[in-house]
Short mmCIF file of C-alpha atoms in Angstrom, two decimals:
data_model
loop_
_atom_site.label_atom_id
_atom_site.label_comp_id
_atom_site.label_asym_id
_atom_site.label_seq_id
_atom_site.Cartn_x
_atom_site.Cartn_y
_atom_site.Cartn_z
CA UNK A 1 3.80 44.55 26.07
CA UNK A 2 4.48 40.91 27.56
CA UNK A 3 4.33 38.50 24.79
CA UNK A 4 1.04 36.14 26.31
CA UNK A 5 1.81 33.37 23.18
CA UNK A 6 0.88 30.02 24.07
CA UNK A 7 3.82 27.55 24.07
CA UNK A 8 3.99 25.28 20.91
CA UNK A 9 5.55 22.26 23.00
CA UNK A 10 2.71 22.76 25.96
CA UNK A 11 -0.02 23.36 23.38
CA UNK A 12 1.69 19.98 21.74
CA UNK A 13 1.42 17.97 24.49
CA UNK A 14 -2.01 18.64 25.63
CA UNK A 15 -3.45 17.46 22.19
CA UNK A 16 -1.33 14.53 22.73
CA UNK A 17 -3.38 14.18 26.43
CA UNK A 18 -6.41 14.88 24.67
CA UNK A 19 -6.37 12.38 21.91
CA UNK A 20 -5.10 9.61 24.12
CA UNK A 21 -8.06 10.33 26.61
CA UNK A 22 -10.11 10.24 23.56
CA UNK A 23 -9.21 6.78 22.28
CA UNK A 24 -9.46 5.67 25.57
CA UNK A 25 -12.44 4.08 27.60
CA UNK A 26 -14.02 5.43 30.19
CA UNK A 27 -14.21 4.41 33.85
CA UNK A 28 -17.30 4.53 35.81
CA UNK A 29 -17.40 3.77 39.43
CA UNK A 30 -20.33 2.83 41.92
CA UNK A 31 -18.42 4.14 44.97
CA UNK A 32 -19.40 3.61 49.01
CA UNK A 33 -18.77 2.91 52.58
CA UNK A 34 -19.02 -0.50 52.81
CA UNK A 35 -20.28 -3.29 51.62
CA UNK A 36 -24.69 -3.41 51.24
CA UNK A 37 -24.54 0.06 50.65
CA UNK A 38 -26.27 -0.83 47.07
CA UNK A 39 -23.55 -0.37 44.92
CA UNK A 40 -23.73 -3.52 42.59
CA UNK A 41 -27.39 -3.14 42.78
CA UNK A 42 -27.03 0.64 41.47
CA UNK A 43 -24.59 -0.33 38.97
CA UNK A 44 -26.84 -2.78 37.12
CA UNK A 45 -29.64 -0.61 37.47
CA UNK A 46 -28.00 1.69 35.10
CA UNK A 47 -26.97 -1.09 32.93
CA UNK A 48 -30.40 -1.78 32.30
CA UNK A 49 -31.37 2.01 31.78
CA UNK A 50 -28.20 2.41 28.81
CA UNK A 51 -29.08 -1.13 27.50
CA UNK A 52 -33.03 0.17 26.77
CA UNK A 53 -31.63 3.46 25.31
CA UNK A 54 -29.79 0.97 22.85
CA UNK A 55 -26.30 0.50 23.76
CA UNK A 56 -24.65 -3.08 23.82
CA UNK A 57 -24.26 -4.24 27.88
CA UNK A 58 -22.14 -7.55 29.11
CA UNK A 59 -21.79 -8.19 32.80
CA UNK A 60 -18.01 -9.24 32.47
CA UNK A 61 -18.52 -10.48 36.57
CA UNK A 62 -21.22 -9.73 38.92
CA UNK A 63 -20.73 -10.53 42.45
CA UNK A 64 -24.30 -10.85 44.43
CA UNK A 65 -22.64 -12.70 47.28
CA UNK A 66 -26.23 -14.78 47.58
CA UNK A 67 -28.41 -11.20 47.44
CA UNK A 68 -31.69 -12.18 45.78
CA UNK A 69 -32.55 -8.35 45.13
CA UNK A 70 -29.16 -8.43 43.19
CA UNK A 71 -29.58 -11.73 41.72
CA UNK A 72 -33.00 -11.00 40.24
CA UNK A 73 -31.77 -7.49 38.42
CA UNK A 74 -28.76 -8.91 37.12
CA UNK A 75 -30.55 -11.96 35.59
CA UNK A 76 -31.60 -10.38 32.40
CA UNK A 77 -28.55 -8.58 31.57
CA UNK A 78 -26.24 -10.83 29.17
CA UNK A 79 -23.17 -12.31 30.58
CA UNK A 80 -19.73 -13.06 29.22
CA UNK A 81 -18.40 -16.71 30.21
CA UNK A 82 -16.01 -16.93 33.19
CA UNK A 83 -13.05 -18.98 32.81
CA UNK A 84 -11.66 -21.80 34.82
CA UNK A 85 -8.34 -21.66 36.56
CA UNK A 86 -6.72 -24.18 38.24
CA UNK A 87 -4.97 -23.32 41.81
CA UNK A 88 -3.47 -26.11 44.04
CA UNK A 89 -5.96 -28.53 42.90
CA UNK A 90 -9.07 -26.53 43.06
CA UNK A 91 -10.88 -24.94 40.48
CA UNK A 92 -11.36 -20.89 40.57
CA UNK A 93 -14.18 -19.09 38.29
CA UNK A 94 -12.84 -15.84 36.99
CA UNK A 95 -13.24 -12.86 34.78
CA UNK A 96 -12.22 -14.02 31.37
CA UNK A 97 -10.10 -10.91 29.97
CA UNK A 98 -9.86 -11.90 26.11
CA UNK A 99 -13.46 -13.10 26.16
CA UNK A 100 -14.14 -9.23 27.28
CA UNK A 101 -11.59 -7.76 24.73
CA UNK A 102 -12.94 -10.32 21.82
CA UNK A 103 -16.98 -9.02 22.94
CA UNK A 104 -15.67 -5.51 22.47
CA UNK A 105 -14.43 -5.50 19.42
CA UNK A 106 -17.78 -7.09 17.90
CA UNK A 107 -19.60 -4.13 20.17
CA UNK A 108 -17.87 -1.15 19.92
CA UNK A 109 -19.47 1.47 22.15
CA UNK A 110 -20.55 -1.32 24.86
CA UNK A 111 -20.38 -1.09 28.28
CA UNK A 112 -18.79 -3.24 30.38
CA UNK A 113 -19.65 -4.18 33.92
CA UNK A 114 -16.34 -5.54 36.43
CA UNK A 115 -17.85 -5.65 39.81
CA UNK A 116 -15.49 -5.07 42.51
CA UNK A 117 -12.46 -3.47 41.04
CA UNK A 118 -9.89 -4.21 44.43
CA UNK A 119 -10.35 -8.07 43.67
CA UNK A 120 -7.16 -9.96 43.72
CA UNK A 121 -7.40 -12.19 40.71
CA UNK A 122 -6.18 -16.14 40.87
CA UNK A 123 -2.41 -16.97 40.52
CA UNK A 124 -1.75 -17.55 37.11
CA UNK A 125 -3.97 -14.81 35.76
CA UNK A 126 -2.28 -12.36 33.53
CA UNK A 127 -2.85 -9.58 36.02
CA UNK A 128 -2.67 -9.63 39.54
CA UNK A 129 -5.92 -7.14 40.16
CA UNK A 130 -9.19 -6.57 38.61
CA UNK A 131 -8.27 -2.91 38.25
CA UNK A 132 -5.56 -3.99 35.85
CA UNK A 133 -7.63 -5.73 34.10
CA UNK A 134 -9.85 -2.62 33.99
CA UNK A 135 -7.01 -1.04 32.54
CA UNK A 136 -6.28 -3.16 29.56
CA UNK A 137 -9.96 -2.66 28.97
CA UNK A 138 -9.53 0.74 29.19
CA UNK A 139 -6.77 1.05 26.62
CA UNK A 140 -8.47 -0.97 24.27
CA UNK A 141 -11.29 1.67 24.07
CA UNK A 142 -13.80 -0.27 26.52
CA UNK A 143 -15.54 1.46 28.83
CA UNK A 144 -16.09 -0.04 32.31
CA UNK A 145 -18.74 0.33 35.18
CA UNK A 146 -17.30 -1.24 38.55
CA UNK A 147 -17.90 -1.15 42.19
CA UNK A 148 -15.44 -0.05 45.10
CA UNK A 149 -15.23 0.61 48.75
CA UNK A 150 -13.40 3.44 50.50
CA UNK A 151 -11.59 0.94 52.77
CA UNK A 152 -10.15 -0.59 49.45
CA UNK A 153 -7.85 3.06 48.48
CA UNK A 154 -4.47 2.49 49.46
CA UNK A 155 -3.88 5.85 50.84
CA UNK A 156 -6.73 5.29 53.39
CA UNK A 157 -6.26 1.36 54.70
CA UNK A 158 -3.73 2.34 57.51
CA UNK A 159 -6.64 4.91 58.87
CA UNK A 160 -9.32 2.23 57.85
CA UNK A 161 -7.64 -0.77 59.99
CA UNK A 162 -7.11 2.12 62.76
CA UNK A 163 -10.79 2.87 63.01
CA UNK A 164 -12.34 -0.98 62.91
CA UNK A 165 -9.49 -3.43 64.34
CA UNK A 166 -9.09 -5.10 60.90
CA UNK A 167 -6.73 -5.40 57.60
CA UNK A 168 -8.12 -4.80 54.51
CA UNK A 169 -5.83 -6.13 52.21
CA UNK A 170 -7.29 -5.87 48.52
CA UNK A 171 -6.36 -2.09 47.68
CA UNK A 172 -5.39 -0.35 45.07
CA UNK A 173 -3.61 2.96 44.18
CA UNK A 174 -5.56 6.00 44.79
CA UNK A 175 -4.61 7.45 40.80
CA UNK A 176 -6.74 4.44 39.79
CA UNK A 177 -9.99 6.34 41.59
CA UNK A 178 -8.82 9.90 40.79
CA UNK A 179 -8.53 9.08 36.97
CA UNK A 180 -12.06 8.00 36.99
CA UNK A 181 -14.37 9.66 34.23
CA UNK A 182 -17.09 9.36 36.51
CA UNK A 183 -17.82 8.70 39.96
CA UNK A 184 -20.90 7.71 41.62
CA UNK A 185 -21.42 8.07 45.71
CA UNK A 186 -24.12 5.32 47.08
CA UNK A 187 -24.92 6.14 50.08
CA UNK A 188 -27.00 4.95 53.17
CA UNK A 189 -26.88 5.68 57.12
CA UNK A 190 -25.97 3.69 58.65
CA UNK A 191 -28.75 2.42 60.60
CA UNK A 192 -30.50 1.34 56.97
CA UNK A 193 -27.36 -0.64 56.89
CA UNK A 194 -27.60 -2.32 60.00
CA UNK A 195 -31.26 -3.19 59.26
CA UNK A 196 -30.76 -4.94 55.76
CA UNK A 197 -27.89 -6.85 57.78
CA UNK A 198 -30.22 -8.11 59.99
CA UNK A 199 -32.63 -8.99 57.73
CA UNK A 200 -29.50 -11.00 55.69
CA UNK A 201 -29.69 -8.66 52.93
CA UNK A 202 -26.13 -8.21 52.98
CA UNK A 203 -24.34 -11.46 53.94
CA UNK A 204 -25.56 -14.96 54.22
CA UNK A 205 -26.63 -15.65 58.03
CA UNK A 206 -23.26 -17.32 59.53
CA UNK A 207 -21.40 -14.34 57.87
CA UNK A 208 -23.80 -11.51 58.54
CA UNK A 209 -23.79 -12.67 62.42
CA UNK A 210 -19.83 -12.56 62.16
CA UNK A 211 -19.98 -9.35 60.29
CA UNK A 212 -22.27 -7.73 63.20
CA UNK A 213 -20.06 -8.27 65.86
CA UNK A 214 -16.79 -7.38 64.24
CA UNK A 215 -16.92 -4.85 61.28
CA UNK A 216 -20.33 -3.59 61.28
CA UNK A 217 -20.46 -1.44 64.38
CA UNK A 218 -22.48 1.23 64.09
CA UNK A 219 -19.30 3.51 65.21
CA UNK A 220 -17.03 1.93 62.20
CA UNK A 221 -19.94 2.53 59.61
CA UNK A 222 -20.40 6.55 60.70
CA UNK A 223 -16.65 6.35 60.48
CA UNK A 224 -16.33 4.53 57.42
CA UNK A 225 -19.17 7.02 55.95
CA UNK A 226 -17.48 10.04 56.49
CA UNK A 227 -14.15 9.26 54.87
CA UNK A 228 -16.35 7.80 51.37
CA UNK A 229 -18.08 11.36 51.40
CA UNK A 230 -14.58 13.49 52.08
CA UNK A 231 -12.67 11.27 50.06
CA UNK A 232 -15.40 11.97 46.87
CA UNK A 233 -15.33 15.63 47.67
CA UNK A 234 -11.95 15.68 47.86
CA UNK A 235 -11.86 14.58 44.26
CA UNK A 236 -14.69 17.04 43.42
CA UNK A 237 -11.85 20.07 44.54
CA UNK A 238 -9.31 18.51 43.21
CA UNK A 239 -11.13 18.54 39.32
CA UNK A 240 -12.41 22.04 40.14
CA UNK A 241 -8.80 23.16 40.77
CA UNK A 242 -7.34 21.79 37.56
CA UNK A 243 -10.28 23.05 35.53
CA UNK A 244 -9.66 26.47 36.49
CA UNK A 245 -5.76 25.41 36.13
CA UNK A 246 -5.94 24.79 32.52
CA UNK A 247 -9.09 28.00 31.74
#
């Protein structure tokens, strides 16, 4: 008879896995194509559902880029303060890190909200991303809701600029996504999209008239559609593969 013992070391090591995943917070993400899919607007949504069953919400940064459907739901959430950080003479408003870290130790159990995690942060910052940032939270037990767009993974910007003519250049590593505790697709065809451009509830005129006739061609947003929903099934398989890996 084969001896079928589990191995101390592995068995070890996987509480080791286990209780660090434990301490640490989770990461939620409002996932889509592109931008005025509804992801911020999705995100707060929920905020406001958790925050009436009782659980402590602060909107670390909320971007509505001038959306008044945004603007209104995120008005009644609380906010954390942004900072102020000085670049060559101008004056940049940012996430304020220790403000978060400081609010979650006073609310343990609170949820976070760090709208779009591929933001470069200003020089000078302690880290260079939002995701980092995300990170730190993480590690200090917080957990985090944010926002991100498929053109924003790093595995998939080559393919991205391929498809619509133009650089993305806030990314960030794929792991980041896959390590997620939670992802969230929000989704809309692309004609829906095209309509709440036109009707500016996406971008600000000037911009949204840019945006038309550049990256929102109805071609680049089927395109851009269909990697969000492989790229999210992908990661479906992939958790489905290392359950039955580990059962």
């Amino acid at each position: 008879m084969s001896d079928e013992r589990p191995d101390p070391d592995a068995l070890l090591a996987r509480m080791q896995r286990d209780e660090a995943a434990a301490r640490r917070g989770r990461l939620k993400i409002f996932f889509g194509a592109n931008a005025g899919v509804g992801k911020t607007f999705a995100m707060l949504a929920a905020a406001h559902a958790v925050q009436k069953q009782g659980r402590a919400v602060r909107v670390g940064v909320v971007e509505t880029h001038g959306r008044a459907d945004t603007e209104v739901i995120a008005r009644d959430l609380p906010r954390l303060p942004l900072k102020d950080v000085t670049h060559r003479g101008q004056t940049l408003r940012e996430f304020d890190l220790d403000a978060a870290l400081a609010w979650s130790r006073e609310q343990p159990g609170g949820v976070l909200l760090l709208d779009e995690l591929a933001h470069s942060n200003a020089p000078g910052s302690r880290h260079a991303k939002r995701w980092q940032d995300a990170q730190e939270l993480r590690e200090a037990g917080v957990e985090v809701w944010t926002t991100l767009n498929v053109q924003h993974l790093e595995s998939l910007n080559d393919v991205v600029g391929g498809i619509t003519g133009i650089r993305v250049w806030e990314t960030l590593p794929d792991k980041v996504f896959d390590e997620a505790d939670e992802v969230v697709v929000v989704d809309l065809p692309p004609d829906e999209l095209l309509q709440r451009l036109k009707e500016g509830k996406v971008y600000l005129p000037a911009q949204a008239e840019r945006a038309a006739q550049n990256f929102f061609r109805k071609g680049n947003l089927l395109a851009l559609r269909e990697l969000a929903l492989r790229r999210t099934a992908d990661r479906v398989d992939d958790q489905m593969q290392a359950w039955r890996l580990e059962h």
